mmCIF file of the C-alpha atoms, coordinates in Angstrom:
data_MODEL
# 
_entry.id   MODEL 
# 
loop_
_atom_site.group_PDB 
_atom_site.id 
_atom_site.type_symbol 
_atom_site.label_atom_id 
_atom_site.label_alt_id 
_atom_site.label_comp_id 
_atom_site.label_asym_id 
_atom_site.label_entity_id 
_atom_site.label_seq_id 
_atom_site.pdbx_PDB_ins_code 
_atom_site.Cartn_x 
_atom_site.Cartn_y 
_atom_site.Cartn_z 
_atom_site.occupancy 
_atom_site.B_iso_or_equiv 
_atom_site.pdbx_formal_charge 
_atom_site.auth_seq_id 
_atom_site.auth_comp_id 
_atom_site.auth_asym_id 
_atom_site.auth_atom_id 
_atom_site.pdbx_PDB_model_num 
ATOM 1   C CA . UNK A 1 1   ? 85.007  124.655 82.226  1.00 0.00 ? 1   UNK A CA 1 
ATOM 2   C CA . UNK A 1 2   ? 81.720  122.790 82.524  1.00 0.00 ? 2   UNK A CA 1 
ATOM 3   C CA . UNK A 1 3   ? 83.073  119.956 80.375  1.00 0.00 ? 3   UNK A CA 1 
ATOM 4   C CA . UNK A 1 4   ? 86.018  119.469 82.750  1.00 0.00 ? 4   UNK A CA 1 
ATOM 5   C CA . UNK A 1 5   ? 83.673  119.272 85.737  1.00 0.00 ? 5   UNK A CA 1 
ATOM 6   C CA . UNK A 1 6   ? 81.409  116.763 84.006  1.00 0.00 ? 6   UNK A CA 1 
ATOM 7   C CA . UNK A 1 7   ? 84.381  114.624 82.914  1.00 0.00 ? 7   UNK A CA 1 
ATOM 8   C CA . UNK A 1 8   ? 85.832  114.774 86.432  1.00 0.00 ? 8   UNK A CA 1 
ATOM 9   C CA . UNK A 1 9   ? 82.545  113.659 87.959  1.00 0.00 ? 9   UNK A CA 1 
ATOM 10  C CA . UNK A 1 10  ? 82.323  110.853 85.409  1.00 0.00 ? 10  UNK A CA 1 
ATOM 11  C CA . UNK A 1 11  ? 85.883  109.723 86.270  1.00 0.00 ? 11  UNK A CA 1 
ATOM 12  C CA . UNK A 1 12  ? 85.032  109.742 89.980  1.00 0.00 ? 12  UNK A CA 1 
ATOM 13  C CA . UNK A 1 13  ? 81.802  107.862 89.274  1.00 0.00 ? 13  UNK A CA 1 
ATOM 14  C CA . UNK A 1 14  ? 83.656  105.143 87.335  1.00 0.00 ? 14  UNK A CA 1 
ATOM 15  C CA . UNK A 1 15  ? 86.162  104.773 90.166  1.00 0.00 ? 15  UNK A CA 1 
ATOM 16  C CA . UNK A 1 16  ? 83.393  104.593 92.771  1.00 0.00 ? 16  UNK A CA 1 
ATOM 17  C CA . UNK A 1 17  ? 81.529  102.031 90.693  1.00 0.00 ? 17  UNK A CA 1 
ATOM 18  C CA . UNK A 1 18  ? 84.629  99.849  90.443  1.00 0.00 ? 18  UNK A CA 1 
ATOM 19  C CA . UNK A 1 19  ? 85.220  100.186 94.184  1.00 0.00 ? 19  UNK A CA 1 
ATOM 20  C CA . UNK A 1 20  ? 81.668  99.244  95.031  1.00 0.00 ? 20  UNK A CA 1 
ATOM 21  C CA . UNK A 1 21  ? 81.638  96.256  92.713  1.00 0.00 ? 21  UNK A CA 1 
ATOM 22  C CA . UNK A 1 22  ? 85.140  94.843  93.297  1.00 0.00 ? 22  UNK A CA 1 
ATOM 23  C CA . UNK A 1 23  ? 85.917  96.335  96.707  1.00 0.00 ? 23  UNK A CA 1 
ATOM 24  C CA . UNK A 1 24  ? 88.883  98.320  95.426  1.00 0.00 ? 24  UNK A CA 1 
ATOM 25  C CA . UNK A 1 25  ? 90.172  100.073 92.336  1.00 0.00 ? 25  UNK A CA 1 
ATOM 26  C CA . UNK A 1 26  ? 88.949  103.605 92.746  1.00 0.00 ? 26  UNK A CA 1 
ATOM 27  C CA . UNK A 1 27  ? 92.405  105.170 92.685  1.00 0.00 ? 27  UNK A CA 1 
ATOM 28  C CA . UNK A 1 28  ? 93.498  102.858 89.883  1.00 0.00 ? 28  UNK A CA 1 
ATOM 29  C CA . UNK A 1 29  ? 90.680  104.103 87.669  1.00 0.00 ? 29  UNK A CA 1 
ATOM 30  C CA . UNK A 1 30  ? 89.939  107.662 88.801  1.00 0.00 ? 30  UNK A CA 1 
ATOM 31  C CA . UNK A 1 31  ? 93.524  108.895 89.162  1.00 0.00 ? 31  UNK A CA 1 
ATOM 32  C CA . UNK A 1 32  ? 94.620  108.217 85.564  1.00 0.00 ? 32  UNK A CA 1 
ATOM 33  C CA . UNK A 1 33  ? 91.350  109.560 84.171  1.00 0.00 ? 33  UNK A CA 1 
ATOM 34  C CA . UNK A 1 34  ? 91.613  112.752 86.200  1.00 0.00 ? 34  UNK A CA 1 
ATOM 35  C CA . UNK A 1 35  ? 95.210  113.156 85.041  1.00 0.00 ? 35  UNK A CA 1 
ATOM 36  C CA . UNK A 1 36  ? 94.096  112.753 81.414  1.00 0.00 ? 36  UNK A CA 1 
ATOM 37  C CA . UNK A 1 37  ? 91.448  115.416 81.929  1.00 0.00 ? 37  UNK A CA 1 
ATOM 38  C CA . UNK A 1 38  ? 94.161  117.811 83.080  1.00 0.00 ? 38  UNK A CA 1 
ATOM 39  C CA . UNK A 1 39  ? 93.650  117.946 86.831  1.00 0.00 ? 39  UNK A CA 1 
ATOM 40  C CA . UNK A 1 40  ? 96.857  118.479 88.801  1.00 0.00 ? 40  UNK A CA 1 
ATOM 41  C CA . UNK A 1 41  ? 98.175  115.386 90.593  1.00 0.00 ? 41  UNK A CA 1 
ATOM 42  C CA . UNK A 1 42  ? 97.831  116.840 94.097  1.00 0.00 ? 42  UNK A CA 1 
ATOM 43  C CA . UNK A 1 43  ? 94.273  117.970 93.410  1.00 0.00 ? 43  UNK A CA 1 
ATOM 44  C CA . UNK A 1 44  ? 93.390  114.569 91.926  1.00 0.00 ? 44  UNK A CA 1 
ATOM 45  C CA . UNK A 1 45  ? 94.774  112.781 94.996  1.00 0.00 ? 45  UNK A CA 1 
ATOM 46  C CA . UNK A 1 46  ? 92.624  114.957 97.267  1.00 0.00 ? 46  UNK A CA 1 
ATOM 47  C CA . UNK A 1 47  ? 89.482  114.525 95.159  1.00 0.00 ? 47  UNK A CA 1 
ATOM 48  C CA . UNK A 1 48  ? 89.890  110.751 94.935  1.00 0.00 ? 48  UNK A CA 1 
ATOM 49  C CA . UNK A 1 49  ? 90.560  110.573 98.677  1.00 0.00 ? 49  UNK A CA 1 
ATOM 50  C CA . UNK A 1 50  ? 87.371  112.476 99.531  1.00 0.00 ? 50  UNK A CA 1 
ATOM 51  C CA . UNK A 1 51  ? 85.296  110.485 97.065  1.00 0.00 ? 51  UNK A CA 1 
ATOM 52  C CA . UNK A 1 52  ? 86.784  107.280 98.467  1.00 0.00 ? 52  UNK A CA 1 
ATOM 53  C CA . UNK A 1 53  ? 85.789  108.267 101.979 1.00 0.00 ? 53  UNK A CA 1 
ATOM 54  C CA . UNK A 1 54  ? 82.190  108.749 100.865 1.00 0.00 ? 54  UNK A CA 1 
ATOM 55  C CA . UNK A 1 55  ? 82.017  105.504 98.853  1.00 0.00 ? 55  UNK A CA 1 
ATOM 56  C CA . UNK A 1 56  ? 83.666  103.478 101.632 1.00 0.00 ? 56  UNK A CA 1 
ATOM 57  C CA . UNK A 1 57  ? 81.264  104.780 104.270 1.00 0.00 ? 57  UNK A CA 1 
ATOM 58  C CA . UNK A 1 58  ? 78.289  103.691 102.194 1.00 0.00 ? 58  UNK A CA 1 
ATOM 59  C CA . UNK A 1 59  ? 79.788  100.255 101.568 1.00 0.00 ? 59  UNK A CA 1 
ATOM 60  C CA . UNK A 1 60  ? 80.732  99.677  105.205 1.00 0.00 ? 60  UNK A CA 1 
ATOM 61  C CA . UNK A 1 61  ? 77.218  100.203 106.457 1.00 0.00 ? 61  UNK A CA 1 
ATOM 62  C CA . UNK A 1 62  ? 75.885  97.606  104.044 1.00 0.00 ? 62  UNK A CA 1 
ATOM 63  C CA . UNK A 1 63  ? 78.418  94.888  104.962 1.00 0.00 ? 63  UNK A CA 1 
ATOM 64  C CA . UNK A 1 64  ? 79.556  95.510  108.541 1.00 0.00 ? 64  UNK A CA 1 
ATOM 65  C CA . UNK A 1 65  ? 78.710  91.916  109.584 1.00 0.00 ? 65  UNK A CA 1 
ATOM 66  C CA . UNK A 1 66  ? 81.371  90.446  107.291 1.00 0.00 ? 66  UNK A CA 1 
ATOM 67  C CA . UNK A 1 67  ? 84.312  92.540  108.468 1.00 0.00 ? 67  UNK A CA 1 
ATOM 68  C CA . UNK A 1 68  ? 87.271  90.574  109.892 1.00 0.00 ? 68  UNK A CA 1 
ATOM 69  C CA . UNK A 1 69  ? 87.851  92.882  112.848 1.00 0.00 ? 69  UNK A CA 1 
ATOM 70  C CA . UNK A 1 70  ? 91.078  91.326  114.172 1.00 0.00 ? 70  UNK A CA 1 
ATOM 71  C CA . UNK A 1 71  ? 92.752  91.519  110.746 1.00 0.00 ? 71  UNK A CA 1 
ATOM 72  C CA . UNK A 1 72  ? 91.382  95.029  110.250 1.00 0.00 ? 72  UNK A CA 1 
ATOM 73  C CA . UNK A 1 73  ? 92.832  96.196  113.568 1.00 0.00 ? 73  UNK A CA 1 
ATOM 74  C CA . UNK A 1 74  ? 96.310  94.871  112.729 1.00 0.00 ? 74  UNK A CA 1 
ATOM 75  C CA . UNK A 1 75  ? 96.220  96.443  109.265 1.00 0.00 ? 75  UNK A CA 1 
ATOM 76  C CA . UNK A 1 76  ? 95.137  99.791  110.701 1.00 0.00 ? 76  UNK A CA 1 
ATOM 77  C CA . UNK A 1 77  ? 97.941  99.772  113.282 1.00 0.00 ? 77  UNK A CA 1 
ATOM 78  C CA . UNK A 1 78  ? 100.394 98.920  110.503 1.00 0.00 ? 78  UNK A CA 1 
ATOM 79  C CA . UNK A 1 79  ? 98.991  101.723 108.353 1.00 0.00 ? 79  UNK A CA 1 
ATOM 80  C CA . UNK A 1 80  ? 99.490  104.217 111.180 1.00 0.00 ? 80  UNK A CA 1 
ATOM 81  C CA . UNK A 1 81  ? 103.139 103.153 111.259 1.00 0.00 ? 81  UNK A CA 1 
ATOM 82  C CA . UNK A 1 82  ? 103.468 103.276 107.458 1.00 0.00 ? 82  UNK A CA 1 
ATOM 83  C CA . UNK A 1 83  ? 101.930 106.702 106.813 1.00 0.00 ? 83  UNK A CA 1 
ATOM 84  C CA . UNK A 1 84  ? 104.776 108.736 108.361 1.00 0.00 ? 84  UNK A CA 1 
ATOM 85  C CA . UNK A 1 85  ? 107.297 106.511 106.567 1.00 0.00 ? 85  UNK A CA 1 
ATOM 86  C CA . UNK A 1 86  ? 105.586 107.250 103.248 1.00 0.00 ? 86  UNK A CA 1 
ATOM 87  C CA . UNK A 1 87  ? 105.573 110.978 103.940 1.00 0.00 ? 87  UNK A CA 1 
ATOM 88  C CA . UNK A 1 88  ? 109.267 110.811 104.818 1.00 0.00 ? 88  UNK A CA 1 
ATOM 89  C CA . UNK A 1 89  ? 109.995 108.916 101.570 1.00 0.00 ? 89  UNK A CA 1 
ATOM 90  C CA . UNK A 1 90  ? 107.994 111.463 99.591  1.00 0.00 ? 90  UNK A CA 1 
ATOM 91  C CA . UNK A 1 91  ? 109.985 114.299 101.084 1.00 0.00 ? 91  UNK A CA 1 
ATOM 92  C CA . UNK A 1 92  ? 113.519 112.900 100.979 1.00 0.00 ? 92  UNK A CA 1 
ATOM 93  C CA . UNK A 1 93  ? 113.651 110.299 98.195  1.00 0.00 ? 93  UNK A CA 1 
ATOM 94  C CA . UNK A 1 94  ? 113.546 110.523 94.425  1.00 0.00 ? 94  UNK A CA 1 
ATOM 95  C CA . UNK A 1 95  ? 109.943 109.651 93.531  1.00 0.00 ? 95  UNK A CA 1 
ATOM 96  C CA . UNK A 1 96  ? 110.996 108.182 90.175  1.00 0.00 ? 96  UNK A CA 1 
ATOM 97  C CA . UNK A 1 97  ? 112.900 105.438 91.992  1.00 0.00 ? 97  UNK A CA 1 
ATOM 98  C CA . UNK A 1 98  ? 109.941 104.764 94.270  1.00 0.00 ? 98  UNK A CA 1 
ATOM 99  C CA . UNK A 1 99  ? 107.598 104.576 91.260  1.00 0.00 ? 99  UNK A CA 1 
ATOM 100 C CA . UNK A 1 100 ? 109.968 102.148 89.537  1.00 0.00 ? 100 UNK A CA 1 
ATOM 101 C CA . UNK A 1 101 ? 110.008 99.970  92.662  1.00 0.00 ? 101 UNK A CA 1 
ATOM 102 C CA . UNK A 1 102 ? 106.219 100.003 92.827  1.00 0.00 ? 102 UNK A CA 1 
ATOM 103 C CA . UNK A 1 103 ? 105.999 99.130  89.131  1.00 0.00 ? 103 UNK A CA 1 
ATOM 104 C CA . UNK A 1 104 ? 108.531 96.328  89.596  1.00 0.00 ? 104 UNK A CA 1 
ATOM 105 C CA . UNK A 1 105 ? 106.547 94.937  92.495  1.00 0.00 ? 105 UNK A CA 1 
ATOM 106 C CA . UNK A 1 106 ? 103.336 94.982  90.456  1.00 0.00 ? 106 UNK A CA 1 
ATOM 107 C CA . UNK A 1 107 ? 105.092 93.271  87.535  1.00 0.00 ? 107 UNK A CA 1 
ATOM 108 C CA . UNK A 1 108 ? 106.470 90.588  89.889  1.00 0.00 ? 108 UNK A CA 1 
ATOM 109 C CA . UNK A 1 109 ? 103.032 89.937  91.378  1.00 0.00 ? 109 UNK A CA 1 
ATOM 110 C CA . UNK A 1 110 ? 101.448 89.826  87.916  1.00 0.00 ? 110 UNK A CA 1 
ATOM 111 C CA . UNK A 1 111 ? 104.115 87.381  86.734  1.00 0.00 ? 111 UNK A CA 1 
ATOM 112 C CA . UNK A 1 112 ? 103.550 85.249  89.830  1.00 0.00 ? 112 UNK A CA 1 
ATOM 113 C CA . UNK A 1 113 ? 99.798  85.199  89.198  1.00 0.00 ? 113 UNK A CA 1 
ATOM 114 C CA . UNK A 1 114 ? 100.258 84.325  85.520  1.00 0.00 ? 114 UNK A CA 1 
ATOM 115 C CA . UNK A 1 115 ? 102.754 81.539  86.271  1.00 0.00 ? 115 UNK A CA 1 
ATOM 116 C CA . UNK A 1 116 ? 100.501 80.183  89.001  1.00 0.00 ? 116 UNK A CA 1 
ATOM 117 C CA . UNK A 1 117 ? 97.606  80.134  86.561  1.00 0.00 ? 117 UNK A CA 1 
ATOM 118 C CA . UNK A 1 118 ? 99.541  78.589  83.682  1.00 0.00 ? 118 UNK A CA 1 
ATOM 119 C CA . UNK A 1 119 ? 101.896 76.153  85.397  1.00 0.00 ? 119 UNK A CA 1 
ATOM 120 C CA . UNK A 1 120 ? 100.853 75.504  88.966  1.00 0.00 ? 120 UNK A CA 1 
ATOM 121 C CA . UNK A 1 121 ? 97.079  75.413  88.665  1.00 0.00 ? 121 UNK A CA 1 
ATOM 122 C CA . UNK A 1 122 ? 95.646  73.595  91.720  1.00 0.00 ? 122 UNK A CA 1 
ATOM 123 C CA . UNK A 1 123 ? 99.088  72.264  92.756  1.00 0.00 ? 123 UNK A CA 1 
ATOM 124 C CA . UNK A 1 124 ? 100.685 75.044  94.771  1.00 0.00 ? 124 UNK A CA 1 
ATOM 125 C CA . UNK A 1 125 ? 98.617  77.422  96.842  1.00 0.00 ? 125 UNK A CA 1 
ATOM 126 C CA . UNK A 1 126 ? 100.092 80.145  98.950  1.00 0.00 ? 126 UNK A CA 1 
ATOM 127 C CA . UNK A 1 127 ? 97.823  80.909  101.887 1.00 0.00 ? 127 UNK A CA 1 
ATOM 128 C CA . UNK A 1 128 ? 98.765  83.567  104.427 1.00 0.00 ? 128 UNK A CA 1 
ATOM 129 C CA . UNK A 1 129 ? 97.588  82.502  107.870 1.00 0.00 ? 129 UNK A CA 1 
ATOM 130 C CA . UNK A 1 130 ? 99.882  84.309  110.293 1.00 0.00 ? 130 UNK A CA 1 
ATOM 131 C CA . UNK A 1 131 ? 98.743  87.611  111.792 1.00 0.00 ? 131 UNK A CA 1 
ATOM 132 C CA . UNK A 1 132 ? 102.163 89.137  111.087 1.00 0.00 ? 132 UNK A CA 1 
ATOM 133 C CA . UNK A 1 133 ? 101.139 89.460  107.431 1.00 0.00 ? 133 UNK A CA 1 
ATOM 134 C CA . UNK A 1 134 ? 98.270  91.737  108.440 1.00 0.00 ? 134 UNK A CA 1 
ATOM 135 C CA . UNK A 1 135 ? 100.685 94.141  110.090 1.00 0.00 ? 135 UNK A CA 1 
ATOM 136 C CA . UNK A 1 136 ? 103.153 94.046  107.189 1.00 0.00 ? 136 UNK A CA 1 
ATOM 137 C CA . UNK A 1 137 ? 100.289 94.641  104.771 1.00 0.00 ? 137 UNK A CA 1 
ATOM 138 C CA . UNK A 1 138 ? 99.162  97.611  106.844 1.00 0.00 ? 138 UNK A CA 1 
ATOM 139 C CA . UNK A 1 139 ? 102.645 99.144  106.859 1.00 0.00 ? 139 UNK A CA 1 
ATOM 140 C CA . UNK A 1 140 ? 103.054 98.796  103.086 1.00 0.00 ? 140 UNK A CA 1 
ATOM 141 C CA . UNK A 1 141 ? 99.509  100.063 102.589 1.00 0.00 ? 141 UNK A CA 1 
ATOM 142 C CA . UNK A 1 142 ? 100.199 103.106 104.753 1.00 0.00 ? 142 UNK A CA 1 
ATOM 143 C CA . UNK A 1 143 ? 103.383 103.876 102.835 1.00 0.00 ? 143 UNK A CA 1 
ATOM 144 C CA . UNK A 1 144 ? 101.715 103.560 99.416  1.00 0.00 ? 144 UNK A CA 1 
ATOM 145 C CA . UNK A 1 145 ? 98.633  105.423 100.598 1.00 0.00 ? 145 UNK A CA 1 
ATOM 146 C CA . UNK A 1 146 ? 100.613 108.415 101.771 1.00 0.00 ? 146 UNK A CA 1 
ATOM 147 C CA . UNK A 1 147 ? 102.787 108.356 98.646  1.00 0.00 ? 147 UNK A CA 1 
ATOM 148 C CA . UNK A 1 148 ? 100.295 107.805 95.819  1.00 0.00 ? 148 UNK A CA 1 
ATOM 149 C CA . UNK A 1 149 ? 96.841  107.216 97.344  1.00 0.00 ? 149 UNK A CA 1 
ATOM 150 C CA . UNK A 1 150 ? 97.237  103.584 96.211  1.00 0.00 ? 150 UNK A CA 1 
ATOM 151 C CA . UNK A 1 151 ? 96.860  101.877 99.548  1.00 0.00 ? 151 UNK A CA 1 
ATOM 152 C CA . UNK A 1 152 ? 94.627  99.197  98.117  1.00 0.00 ? 152 UNK A CA 1 
ATOM 153 C CA . UNK A 1 153 ? 97.205  97.157  96.204  1.00 0.00 ? 153 UNK A CA 1 
ATOM 154 C CA . UNK A 1 154 ? 98.842  95.414  99.194  1.00 0.00 ? 154 UNK A CA 1 
ATOM 155 C CA . UNK A 1 155 ? 95.502  94.905  100.944 1.00 0.00 ? 155 UNK A CA 1 
ATOM 156 C CA . UNK A 1 156 ? 94.000  93.253  97.859  1.00 0.00 ? 156 UNK A CA 1 
ATOM 157 C CA . UNK A 1 157 ? 97.058  91.032  97.444  1.00 0.00 ? 157 UNK A CA 1 
ATOM 158 C CA . UNK A 1 158 ? 96.874  90.064  101.122 1.00 0.00 ? 158 UNK A CA 1 
ATOM 159 C CA . UNK A 1 159 ? 93.143  89.351  100.913 1.00 0.00 ? 159 UNK A CA 1 
ATOM 160 C CA . UNK A 1 160 ? 93.643  87.256  97.793  1.00 0.00 ? 160 UNK A CA 1 
ATOM 161 C CA . UNK A 1 161 ? 96.472  85.234  99.302  1.00 0.00 ? 161 UNK A CA 1 
ATOM 162 C CA . UNK A 1 162 ? 94.491  84.741  102.527 1.00 0.00 ? 162 UNK A CA 1 
ATOM 163 C CA . UNK A 1 163 ? 91.637  83.113  100.582 1.00 0.00 ? 163 UNK A CA 1 
ATOM 164 C CA . UNK A 1 164 ? 88.892  85.179  102.173 1.00 0.00 ? 164 UNK A CA 1 
ATOM 165 C CA . UNK A 1 165 ? 85.283  84.723  101.173 1.00 0.00 ? 165 UNK A CA 1 
ATOM 166 C CA . UNK A 1 166 ? 84.220  87.452  98.731  1.00 0.00 ? 166 UNK A CA 1 
ATOM 167 C CA . UNK A 1 167 ? 81.866  89.131  101.239 1.00 0.00 ? 167 UNK A CA 1 
ATOM 168 C CA . UNK A 1 168 ? 84.564  89.150  103.932 1.00 0.00 ? 168 UNK A CA 1 
ATOM 169 C CA . UNK A 1 169 ? 87.074  90.428  101.376 1.00 0.00 ? 169 UNK A CA 1 
ATOM 170 C CA . UNK A 1 170 ? 84.892  93.302  100.209 1.00 0.00 ? 170 UNK A CA 1 
ATOM 171 C CA . UNK A 1 171 ? 83.755  94.372  103.666 1.00 0.00 ? 171 UNK A CA 1 
ATOM 172 C CA . UNK A 1 172 ? 87.160  94.183  105.331 1.00 0.00 ? 172 UNK A CA 1 
ATOM 173 C CA . UNK A 1 173 ? 89.017  96.131  102.663 1.00 0.00 ? 173 UNK A CA 1 
ATOM 174 C CA . UNK A 1 174 ? 86.267  98.750  102.521 1.00 0.00 ? 174 UNK A CA 1 
ATOM 175 C CA . UNK A 1 175 ? 86.580  99.211  106.289 1.00 0.00 ? 175 UNK A CA 1 
ATOM 176 C CA . UNK A 1 176 ? 90.352  99.494  105.955 1.00 0.00 ? 176 UNK A CA 1 
ATOM 177 C CA . UNK A 1 177 ? 90.043  102.062 103.199 1.00 0.00 ? 177 UNK A CA 1 
ATOM 178 C CA . UNK A 1 178 ? 87.579  104.086 105.261 1.00 0.00 ? 178 UNK A CA 1 
# 
């Protein structure tokens, strides 16, 4: 039993380290590792959520000056709309279909990024400037957060496409995750 606790703490530490360094990624690292250790999915979601709250609070206090407050507000309002939608989807929809849609979306974004890098380098740049994208990002983030504790994916994509400075990016998404 002690080995499972040590491995769980190590998985949480790796996720927190990734989140502190990159600004996101805790659920993407800790969740699969905790599942490999043998922790139940619902327990892993709760543990990662509590650890994320602690890590985010520490990171917010160190970079509160760089937070984009107007974007953060719109994303938070969108998240409050998206959370009940995600809970409704979790209750009434087949989760395999939802997981396939999420995987398809990630594959499409990865393909877009690869094609942009290979074929359109420095020619075509998508930059999101309208505030409506903040709200849409918040809604999708709320849905994914309530479904799989993966609320960071749309926020990171939005921050990347908005061309934020790295300090603004890290601080704003940490505040959103908090």
